[in-house]
PDB file of C-alpha atoms in Angstrom:
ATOM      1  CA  UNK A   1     -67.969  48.272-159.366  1.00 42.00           C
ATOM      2  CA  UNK A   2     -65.250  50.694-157.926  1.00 43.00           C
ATOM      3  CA  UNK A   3     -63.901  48.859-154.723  1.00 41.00           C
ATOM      4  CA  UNK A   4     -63.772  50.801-151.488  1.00 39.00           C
ATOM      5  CA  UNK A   5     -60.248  51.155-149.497  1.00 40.00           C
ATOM      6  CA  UNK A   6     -60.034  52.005-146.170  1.00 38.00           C
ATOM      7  CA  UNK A   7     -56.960  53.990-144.773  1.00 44.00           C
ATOM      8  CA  UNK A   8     -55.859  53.897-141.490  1.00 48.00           C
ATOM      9  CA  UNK A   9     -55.867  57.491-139.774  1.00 54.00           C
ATOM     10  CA  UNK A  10     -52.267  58.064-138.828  1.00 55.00           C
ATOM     11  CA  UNK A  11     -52.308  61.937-138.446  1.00 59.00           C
ATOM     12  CA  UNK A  12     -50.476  63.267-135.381  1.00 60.00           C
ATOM     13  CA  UNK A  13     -53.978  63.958-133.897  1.00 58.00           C
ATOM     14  CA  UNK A  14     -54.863  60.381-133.917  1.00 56.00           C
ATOM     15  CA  UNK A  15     -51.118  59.273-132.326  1.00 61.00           C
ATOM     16  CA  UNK A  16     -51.686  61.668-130.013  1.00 58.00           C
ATOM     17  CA  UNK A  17     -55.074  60.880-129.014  1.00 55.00           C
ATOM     18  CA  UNK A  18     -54.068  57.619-128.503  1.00 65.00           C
ATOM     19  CA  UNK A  19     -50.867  58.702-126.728  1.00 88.00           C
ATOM     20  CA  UNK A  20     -53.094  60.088-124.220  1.00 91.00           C
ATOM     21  CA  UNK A  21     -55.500  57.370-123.759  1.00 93.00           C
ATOM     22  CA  UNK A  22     -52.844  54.301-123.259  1.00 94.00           C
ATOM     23  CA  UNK A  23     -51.129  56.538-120.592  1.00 94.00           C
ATOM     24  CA  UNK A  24     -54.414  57.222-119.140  1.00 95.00           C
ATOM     25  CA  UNK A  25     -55.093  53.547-118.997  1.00 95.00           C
ATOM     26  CA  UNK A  26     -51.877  52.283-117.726  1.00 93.00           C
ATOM     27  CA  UNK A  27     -51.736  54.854-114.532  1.00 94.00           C
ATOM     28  CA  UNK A  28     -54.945  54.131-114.094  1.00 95.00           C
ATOM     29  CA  UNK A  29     -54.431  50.075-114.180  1.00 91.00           C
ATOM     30  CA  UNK A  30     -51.207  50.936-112.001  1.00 88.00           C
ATOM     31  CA  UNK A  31     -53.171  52.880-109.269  1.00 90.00           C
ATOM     32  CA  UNK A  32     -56.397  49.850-109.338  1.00 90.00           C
ATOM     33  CA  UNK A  33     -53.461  46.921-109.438  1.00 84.00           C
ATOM     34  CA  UNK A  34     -51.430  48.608-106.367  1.00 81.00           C
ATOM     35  CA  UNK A  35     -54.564  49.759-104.667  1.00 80.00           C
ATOM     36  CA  UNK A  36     -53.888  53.182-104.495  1.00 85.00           C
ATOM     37  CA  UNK A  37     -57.545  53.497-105.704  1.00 89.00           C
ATOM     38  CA  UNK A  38     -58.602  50.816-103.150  1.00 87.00           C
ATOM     39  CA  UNK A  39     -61.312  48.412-103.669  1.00 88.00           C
ATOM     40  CA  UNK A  40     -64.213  50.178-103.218  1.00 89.00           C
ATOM     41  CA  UNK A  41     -63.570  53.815-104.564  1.00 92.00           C
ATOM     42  CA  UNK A  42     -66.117  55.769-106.399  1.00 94.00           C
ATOM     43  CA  UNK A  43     -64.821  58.628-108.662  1.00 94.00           C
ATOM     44  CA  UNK A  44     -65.983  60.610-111.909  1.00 94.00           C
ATOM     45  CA  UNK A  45     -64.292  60.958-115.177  1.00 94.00           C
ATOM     46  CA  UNK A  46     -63.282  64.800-114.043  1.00 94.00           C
ATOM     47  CA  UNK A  47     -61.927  63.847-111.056  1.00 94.00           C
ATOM     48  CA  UNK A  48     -59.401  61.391-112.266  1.00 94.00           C
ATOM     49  CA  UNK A  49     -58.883  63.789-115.907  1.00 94.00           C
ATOM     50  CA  UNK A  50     -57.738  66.536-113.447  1.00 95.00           C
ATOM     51  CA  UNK A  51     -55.449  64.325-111.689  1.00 94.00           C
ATOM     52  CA  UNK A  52     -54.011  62.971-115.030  1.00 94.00           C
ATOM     53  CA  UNK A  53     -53.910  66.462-116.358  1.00 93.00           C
ATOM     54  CA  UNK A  54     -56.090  65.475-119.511  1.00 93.00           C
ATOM     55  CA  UNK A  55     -59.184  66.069-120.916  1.00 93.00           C
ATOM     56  CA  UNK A  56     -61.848  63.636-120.356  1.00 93.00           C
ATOM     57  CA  UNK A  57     -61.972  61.918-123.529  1.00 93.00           C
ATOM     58  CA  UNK A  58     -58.892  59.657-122.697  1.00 94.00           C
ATOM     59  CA  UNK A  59     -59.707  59.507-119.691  1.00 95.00           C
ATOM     60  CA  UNK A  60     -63.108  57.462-120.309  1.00 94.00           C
ATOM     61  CA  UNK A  61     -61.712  55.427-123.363  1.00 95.00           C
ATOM     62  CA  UNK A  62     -59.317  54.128-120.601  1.00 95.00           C
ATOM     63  CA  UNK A  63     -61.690  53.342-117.932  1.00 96.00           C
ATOM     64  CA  UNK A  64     -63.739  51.596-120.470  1.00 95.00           C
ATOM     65  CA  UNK A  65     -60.771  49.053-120.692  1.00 95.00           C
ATOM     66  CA  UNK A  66     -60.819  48.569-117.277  1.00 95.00           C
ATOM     67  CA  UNK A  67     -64.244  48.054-116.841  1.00 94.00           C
ATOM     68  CA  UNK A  68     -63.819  45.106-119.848  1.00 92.00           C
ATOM     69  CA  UNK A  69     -61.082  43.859-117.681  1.00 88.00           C
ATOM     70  CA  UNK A  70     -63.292  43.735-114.844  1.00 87.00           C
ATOM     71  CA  UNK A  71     -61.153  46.085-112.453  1.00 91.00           C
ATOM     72  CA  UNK A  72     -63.560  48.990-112.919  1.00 95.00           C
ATOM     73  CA  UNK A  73     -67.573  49.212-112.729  1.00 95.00           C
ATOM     74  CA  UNK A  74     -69.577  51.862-114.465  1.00 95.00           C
ATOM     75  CA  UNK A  75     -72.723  53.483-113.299  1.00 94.00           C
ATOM     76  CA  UNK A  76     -74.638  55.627-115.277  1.00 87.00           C
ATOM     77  CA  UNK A  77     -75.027  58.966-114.728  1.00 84.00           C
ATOM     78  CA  UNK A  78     -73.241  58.129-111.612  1.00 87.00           C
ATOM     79  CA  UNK A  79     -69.607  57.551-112.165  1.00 93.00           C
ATOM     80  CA  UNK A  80     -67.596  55.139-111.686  1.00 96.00           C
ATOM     81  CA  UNK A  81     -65.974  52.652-108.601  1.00 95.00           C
ATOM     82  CA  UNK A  82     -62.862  49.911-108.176  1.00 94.00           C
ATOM     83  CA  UNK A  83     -64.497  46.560-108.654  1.00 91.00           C
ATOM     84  CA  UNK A  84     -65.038  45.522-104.486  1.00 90.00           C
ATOM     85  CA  UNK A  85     -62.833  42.169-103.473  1.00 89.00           C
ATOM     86  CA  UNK A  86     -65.243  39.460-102.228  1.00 91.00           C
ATOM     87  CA  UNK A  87     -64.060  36.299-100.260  1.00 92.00           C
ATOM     88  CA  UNK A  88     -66.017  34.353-103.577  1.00 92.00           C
ATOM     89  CA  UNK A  89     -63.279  36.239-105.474  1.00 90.00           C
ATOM     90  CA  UNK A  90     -60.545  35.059-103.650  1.00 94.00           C
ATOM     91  CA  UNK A  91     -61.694  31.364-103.479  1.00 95.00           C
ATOM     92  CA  UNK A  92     -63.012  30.798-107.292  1.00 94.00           C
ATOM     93  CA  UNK A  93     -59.654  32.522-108.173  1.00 94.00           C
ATOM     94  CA  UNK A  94     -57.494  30.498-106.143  1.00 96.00           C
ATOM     95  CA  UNK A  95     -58.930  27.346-107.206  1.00 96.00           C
ATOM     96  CA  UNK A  96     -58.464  27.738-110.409  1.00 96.00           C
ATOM     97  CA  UNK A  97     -54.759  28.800-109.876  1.00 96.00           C
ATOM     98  CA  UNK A  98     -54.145  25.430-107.741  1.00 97.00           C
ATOM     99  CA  UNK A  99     -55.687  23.231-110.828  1.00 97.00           C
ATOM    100  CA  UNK A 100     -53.561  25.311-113.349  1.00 98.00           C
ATOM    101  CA  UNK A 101     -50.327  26.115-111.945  1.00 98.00           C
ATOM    102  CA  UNK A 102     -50.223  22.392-110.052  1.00 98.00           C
ATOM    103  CA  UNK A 103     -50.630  21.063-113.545  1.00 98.00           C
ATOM    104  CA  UNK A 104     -48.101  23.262-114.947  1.00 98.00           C
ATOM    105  CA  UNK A 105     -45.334  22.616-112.340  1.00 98.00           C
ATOM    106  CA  UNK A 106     -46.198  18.471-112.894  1.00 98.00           C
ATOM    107  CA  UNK A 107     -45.027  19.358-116.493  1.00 98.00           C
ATOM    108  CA  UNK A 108     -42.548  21.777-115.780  1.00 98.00           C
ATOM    109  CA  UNK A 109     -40.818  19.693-113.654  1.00 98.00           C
ATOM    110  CA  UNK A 110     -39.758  17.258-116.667  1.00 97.00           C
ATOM    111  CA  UNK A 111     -39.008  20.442-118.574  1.00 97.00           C
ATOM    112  CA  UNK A 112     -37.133  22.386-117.187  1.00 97.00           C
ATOM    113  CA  UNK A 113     -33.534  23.094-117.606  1.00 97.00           C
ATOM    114  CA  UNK A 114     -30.785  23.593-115.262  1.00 97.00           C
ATOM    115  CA  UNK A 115     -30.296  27.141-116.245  1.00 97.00           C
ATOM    116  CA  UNK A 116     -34.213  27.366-115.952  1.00 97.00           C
ATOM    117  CA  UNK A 117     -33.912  26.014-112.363  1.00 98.00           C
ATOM    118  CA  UNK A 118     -30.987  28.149-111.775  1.00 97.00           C
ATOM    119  CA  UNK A 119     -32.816  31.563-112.660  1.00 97.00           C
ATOM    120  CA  UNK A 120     -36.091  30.105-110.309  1.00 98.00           C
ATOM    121  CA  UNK A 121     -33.739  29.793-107.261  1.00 97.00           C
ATOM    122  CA  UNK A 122     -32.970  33.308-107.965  1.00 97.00           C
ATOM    123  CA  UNK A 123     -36.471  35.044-108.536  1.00 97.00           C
ATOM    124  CA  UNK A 124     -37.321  32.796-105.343  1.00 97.00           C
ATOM    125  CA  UNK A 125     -34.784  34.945-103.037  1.00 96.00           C
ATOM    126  CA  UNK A 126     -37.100  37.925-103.898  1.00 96.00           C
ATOM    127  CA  UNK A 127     -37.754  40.220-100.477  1.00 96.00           C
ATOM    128  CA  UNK A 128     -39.123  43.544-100.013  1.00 96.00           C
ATOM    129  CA  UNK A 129     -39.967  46.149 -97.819  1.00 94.00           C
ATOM    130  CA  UNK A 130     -43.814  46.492 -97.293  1.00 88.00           C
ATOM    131  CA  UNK A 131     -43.610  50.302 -96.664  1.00 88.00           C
ATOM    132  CA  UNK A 132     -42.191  50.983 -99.829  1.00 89.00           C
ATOM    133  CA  UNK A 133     -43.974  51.178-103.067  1.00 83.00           C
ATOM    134  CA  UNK A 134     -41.195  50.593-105.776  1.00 89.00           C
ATOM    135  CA  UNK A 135     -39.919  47.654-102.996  1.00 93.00           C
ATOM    136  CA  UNK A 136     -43.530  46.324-103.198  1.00 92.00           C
ATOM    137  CA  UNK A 137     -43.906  46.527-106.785  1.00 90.00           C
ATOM    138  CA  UNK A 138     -40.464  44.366-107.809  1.00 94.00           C
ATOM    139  CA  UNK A 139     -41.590  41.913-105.696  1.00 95.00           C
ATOM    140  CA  UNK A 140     -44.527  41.343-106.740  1.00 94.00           C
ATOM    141  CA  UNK A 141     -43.361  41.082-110.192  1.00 94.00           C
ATOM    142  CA  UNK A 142     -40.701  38.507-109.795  1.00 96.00           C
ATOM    143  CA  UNK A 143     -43.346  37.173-107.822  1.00 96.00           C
ATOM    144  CA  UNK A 144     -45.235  37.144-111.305  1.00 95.00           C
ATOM    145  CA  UNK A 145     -41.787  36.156-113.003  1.00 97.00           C
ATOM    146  CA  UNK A 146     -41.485  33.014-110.297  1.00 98.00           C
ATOM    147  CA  UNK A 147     -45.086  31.751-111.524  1.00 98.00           C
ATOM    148  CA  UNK A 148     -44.753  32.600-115.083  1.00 97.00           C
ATOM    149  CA  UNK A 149     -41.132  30.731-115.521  1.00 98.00           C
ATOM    150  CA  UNK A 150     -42.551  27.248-114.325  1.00 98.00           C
ATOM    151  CA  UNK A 151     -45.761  27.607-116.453  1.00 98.00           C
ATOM    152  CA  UNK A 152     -43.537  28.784-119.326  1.00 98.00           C
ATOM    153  CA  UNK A 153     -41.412  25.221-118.763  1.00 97.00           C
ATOM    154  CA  UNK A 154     -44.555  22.988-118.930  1.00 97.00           C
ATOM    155  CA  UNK A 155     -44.242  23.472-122.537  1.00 97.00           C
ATOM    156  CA  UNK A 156     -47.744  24.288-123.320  1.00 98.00           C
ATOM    157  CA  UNK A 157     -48.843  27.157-124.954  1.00 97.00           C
ATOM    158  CA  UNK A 158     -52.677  26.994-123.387  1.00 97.00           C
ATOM    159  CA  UNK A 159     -51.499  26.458-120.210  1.00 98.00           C
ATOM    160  CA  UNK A 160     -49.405  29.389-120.055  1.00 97.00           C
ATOM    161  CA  UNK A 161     -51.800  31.841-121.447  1.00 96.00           C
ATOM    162  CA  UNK A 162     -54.139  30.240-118.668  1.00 95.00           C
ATOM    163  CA  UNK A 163     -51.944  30.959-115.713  1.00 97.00           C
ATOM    164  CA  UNK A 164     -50.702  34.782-116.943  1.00 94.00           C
ATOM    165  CA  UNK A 165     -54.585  35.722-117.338  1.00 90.00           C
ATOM    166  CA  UNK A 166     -55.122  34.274-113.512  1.00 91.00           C
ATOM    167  CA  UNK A 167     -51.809  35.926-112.471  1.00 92.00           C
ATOM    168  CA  UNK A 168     -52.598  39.134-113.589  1.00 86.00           C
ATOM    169  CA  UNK A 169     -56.476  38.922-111.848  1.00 85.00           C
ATOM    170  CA  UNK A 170     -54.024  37.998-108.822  1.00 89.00           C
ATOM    171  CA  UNK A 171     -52.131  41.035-108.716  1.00 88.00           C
ATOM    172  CA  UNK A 172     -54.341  43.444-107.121  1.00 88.00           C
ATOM    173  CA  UNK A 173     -54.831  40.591-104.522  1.00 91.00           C
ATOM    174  CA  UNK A 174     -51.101  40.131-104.228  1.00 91.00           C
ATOM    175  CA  UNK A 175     -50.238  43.941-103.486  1.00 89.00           C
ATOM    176  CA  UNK A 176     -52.879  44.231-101.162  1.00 86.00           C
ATOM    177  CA  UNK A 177     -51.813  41.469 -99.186  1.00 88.00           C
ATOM    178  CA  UNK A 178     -47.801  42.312 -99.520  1.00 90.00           C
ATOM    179  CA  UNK A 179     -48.782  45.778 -98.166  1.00 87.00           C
ATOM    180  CA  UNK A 180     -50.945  44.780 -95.049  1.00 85.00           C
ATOM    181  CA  UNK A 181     -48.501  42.549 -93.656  1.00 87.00           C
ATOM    182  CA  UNK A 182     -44.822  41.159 -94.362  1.00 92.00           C
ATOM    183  CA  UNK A 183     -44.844  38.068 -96.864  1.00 94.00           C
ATOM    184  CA  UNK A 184     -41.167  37.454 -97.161  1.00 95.00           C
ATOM    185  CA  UNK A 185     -40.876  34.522 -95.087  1.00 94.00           C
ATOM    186  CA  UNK A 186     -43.579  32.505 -96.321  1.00 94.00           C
ATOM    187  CA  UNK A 187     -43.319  33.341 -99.845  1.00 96.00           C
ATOM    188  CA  UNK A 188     -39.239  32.654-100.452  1.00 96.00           C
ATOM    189  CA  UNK A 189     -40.201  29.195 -98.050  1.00 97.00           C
ATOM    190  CA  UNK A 190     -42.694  28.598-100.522  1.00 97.00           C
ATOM    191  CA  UNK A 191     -40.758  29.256-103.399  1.00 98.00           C
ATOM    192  CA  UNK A 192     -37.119  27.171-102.416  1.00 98.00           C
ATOM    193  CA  UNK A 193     -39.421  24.654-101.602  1.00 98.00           C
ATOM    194  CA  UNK A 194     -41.066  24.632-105.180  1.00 98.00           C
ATOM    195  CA  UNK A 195     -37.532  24.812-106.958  1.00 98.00           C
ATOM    196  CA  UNK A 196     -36.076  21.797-104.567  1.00 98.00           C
ATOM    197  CA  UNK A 197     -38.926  19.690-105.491  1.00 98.00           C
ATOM    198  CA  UNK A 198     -38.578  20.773-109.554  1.00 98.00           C
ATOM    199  CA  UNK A 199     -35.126  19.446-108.948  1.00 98.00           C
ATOM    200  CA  UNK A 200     -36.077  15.912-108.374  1.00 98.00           C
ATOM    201  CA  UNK A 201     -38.010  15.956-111.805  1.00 97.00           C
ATOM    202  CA  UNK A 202     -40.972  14.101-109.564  1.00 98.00           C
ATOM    203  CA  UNK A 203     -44.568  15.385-111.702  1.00 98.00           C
ATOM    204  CA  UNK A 204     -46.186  14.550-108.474  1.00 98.00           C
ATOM    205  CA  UNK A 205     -44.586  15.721-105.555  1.00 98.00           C
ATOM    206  CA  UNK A 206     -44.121  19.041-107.910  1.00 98.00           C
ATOM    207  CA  UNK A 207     -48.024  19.672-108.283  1.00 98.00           C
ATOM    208  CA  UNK A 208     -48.695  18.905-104.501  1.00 98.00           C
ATOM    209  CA  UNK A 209     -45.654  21.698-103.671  1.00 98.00           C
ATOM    210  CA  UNK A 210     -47.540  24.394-106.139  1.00 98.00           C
ATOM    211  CA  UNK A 211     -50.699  23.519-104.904  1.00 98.00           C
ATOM    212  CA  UNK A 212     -50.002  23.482-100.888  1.00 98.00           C
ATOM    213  CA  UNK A 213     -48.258  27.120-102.164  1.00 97.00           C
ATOM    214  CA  UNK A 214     -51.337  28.870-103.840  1.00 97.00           C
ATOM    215  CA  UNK A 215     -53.502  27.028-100.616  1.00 97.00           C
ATOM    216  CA  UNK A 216     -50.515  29.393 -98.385  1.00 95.00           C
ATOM    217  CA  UNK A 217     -51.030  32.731-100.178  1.00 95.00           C
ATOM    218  CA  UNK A 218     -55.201  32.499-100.133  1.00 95.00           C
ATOM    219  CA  UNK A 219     -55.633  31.960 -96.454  1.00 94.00           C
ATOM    220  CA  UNK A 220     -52.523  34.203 -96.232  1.00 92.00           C
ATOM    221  CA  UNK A 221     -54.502  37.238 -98.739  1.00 92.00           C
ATOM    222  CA  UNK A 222     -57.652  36.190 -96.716  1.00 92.00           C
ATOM    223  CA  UNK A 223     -56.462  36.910 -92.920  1.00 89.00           C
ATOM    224  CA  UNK A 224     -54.294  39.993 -94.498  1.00 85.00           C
ATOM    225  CA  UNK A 225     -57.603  41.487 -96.428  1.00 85.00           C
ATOM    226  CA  UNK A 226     -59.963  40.912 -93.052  1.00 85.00           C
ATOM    227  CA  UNK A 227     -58.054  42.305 -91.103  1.00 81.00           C
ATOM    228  CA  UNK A 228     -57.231  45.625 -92.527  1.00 71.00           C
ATOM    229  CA  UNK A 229     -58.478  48.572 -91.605  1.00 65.00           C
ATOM    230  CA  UNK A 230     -58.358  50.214 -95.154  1.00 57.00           C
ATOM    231  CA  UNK A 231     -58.738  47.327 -97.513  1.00 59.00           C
ATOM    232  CA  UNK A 232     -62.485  46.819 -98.990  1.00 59.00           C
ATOM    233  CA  UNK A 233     -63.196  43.099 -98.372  1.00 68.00           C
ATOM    234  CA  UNK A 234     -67.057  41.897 -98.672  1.00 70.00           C
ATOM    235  CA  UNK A 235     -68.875  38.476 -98.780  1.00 61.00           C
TER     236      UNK A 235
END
């Protein structure tokens, strides 16, 4: 029986096609994450292709990613809108964070180094300046880098993966609420708080810390999101 073999296609066709489809999907992402396609937003494939300057083949291969991310919702023969935030969003997600990251800054706090520590008390001085994007956007990443250091201490793989995948549904949340209203007080309190109480190496006293934090930034997104004039927030 002659066996089959199956090449990969690596012509410059296919590199480009797929070129053009993961920088589709990452501006895309970028614009949903930021909310410069706000909550909310309906649009066709031809709008955004003629944004992107692209044909709409890319286009759609990229906002079918987002839609399996849950960022994006498709409509049939109707187009396409940013996945609405809902007050049940906010809560189920913040839950979970509290029971994951509390547990991971219990562990982390028997974990982690000094130089680990160190590099937290920086990331946790962190400011920006809410009417700038680029401003907006590093802080919210060592925002991300903050969270994902202490989960990366407790030392367990699962955990980890855990909090990045809640983290990242976060972002859009955490942009949204940097923009509508200026975060740098509470968040670096938050934060030197978190790192003092690592220092003691006390499991307990670190998981209350994490979890009073994430309780800080939901009611914090929440009165940010209801407020706003231009942010999509439903039941």
């Amino acid at each position: 029986m002659q066996s089959l073999s199956v090449e990969s296609d690596t012509s410059p066709a296919r590199q480009k096609k797929i070129s053009l489809t993961e920088t589709a999907y990452l501006s895309l992402r970028a614009r949903v994450l930021s909310g410069s396609l706000r909550p909310g937003a309906e649009f066709s494939e031809l709008e955004l292709a003629d944004q992107l300057a692209m044909s709409k083949t890319p286009v759609r291969e990229a906002l079918g990613r987002l839609v399996a991310e849950g960022l994006i919702e498709a409509f049939p023969r109707r187009g396409y809108r940013v996945t609405p935030v809902t007050v049940k969003d906010i809560n189920d997600l913040f839950a979970i964070r509290a029971m994951t990251e509390g547990t991971a800054a219990a562990m982390a706090a028997l974990n982690l180094s000094a130089a680990d520590l160190d590099r937290l008390e920086a990331l946790a001085e962190a400011r920006y300046d809410p009417q700038q994007g680029e401003s907006v956007q590093s802080f919210v990443k060592a925002n991300r880098d903050f969270h994902l250091a202490i989960a990366e201490g407790a030392n367990n793989p699962r955990l980890l993966a855990l909090v990045a995948a809640h983290l990242d549904e976060c972002t859009r949340l955490f942009y949204l609420g940097a923009v509508s209203r200026d975060v740098n007080p509470e968040t670096s309190a938050d934060h030197r708080r978190i790192v003092d109480v690592l220092r003691l190496r006390d499991p307990d006293i670190a998981r209350a810390a994490m979890v009073e934090h994430s309780d800080h930034t939901q009611k914090g997104i929440l009165k940010a999101l209801i407020s706003s004039d231009t942010t999509s927030l439903t039941l």
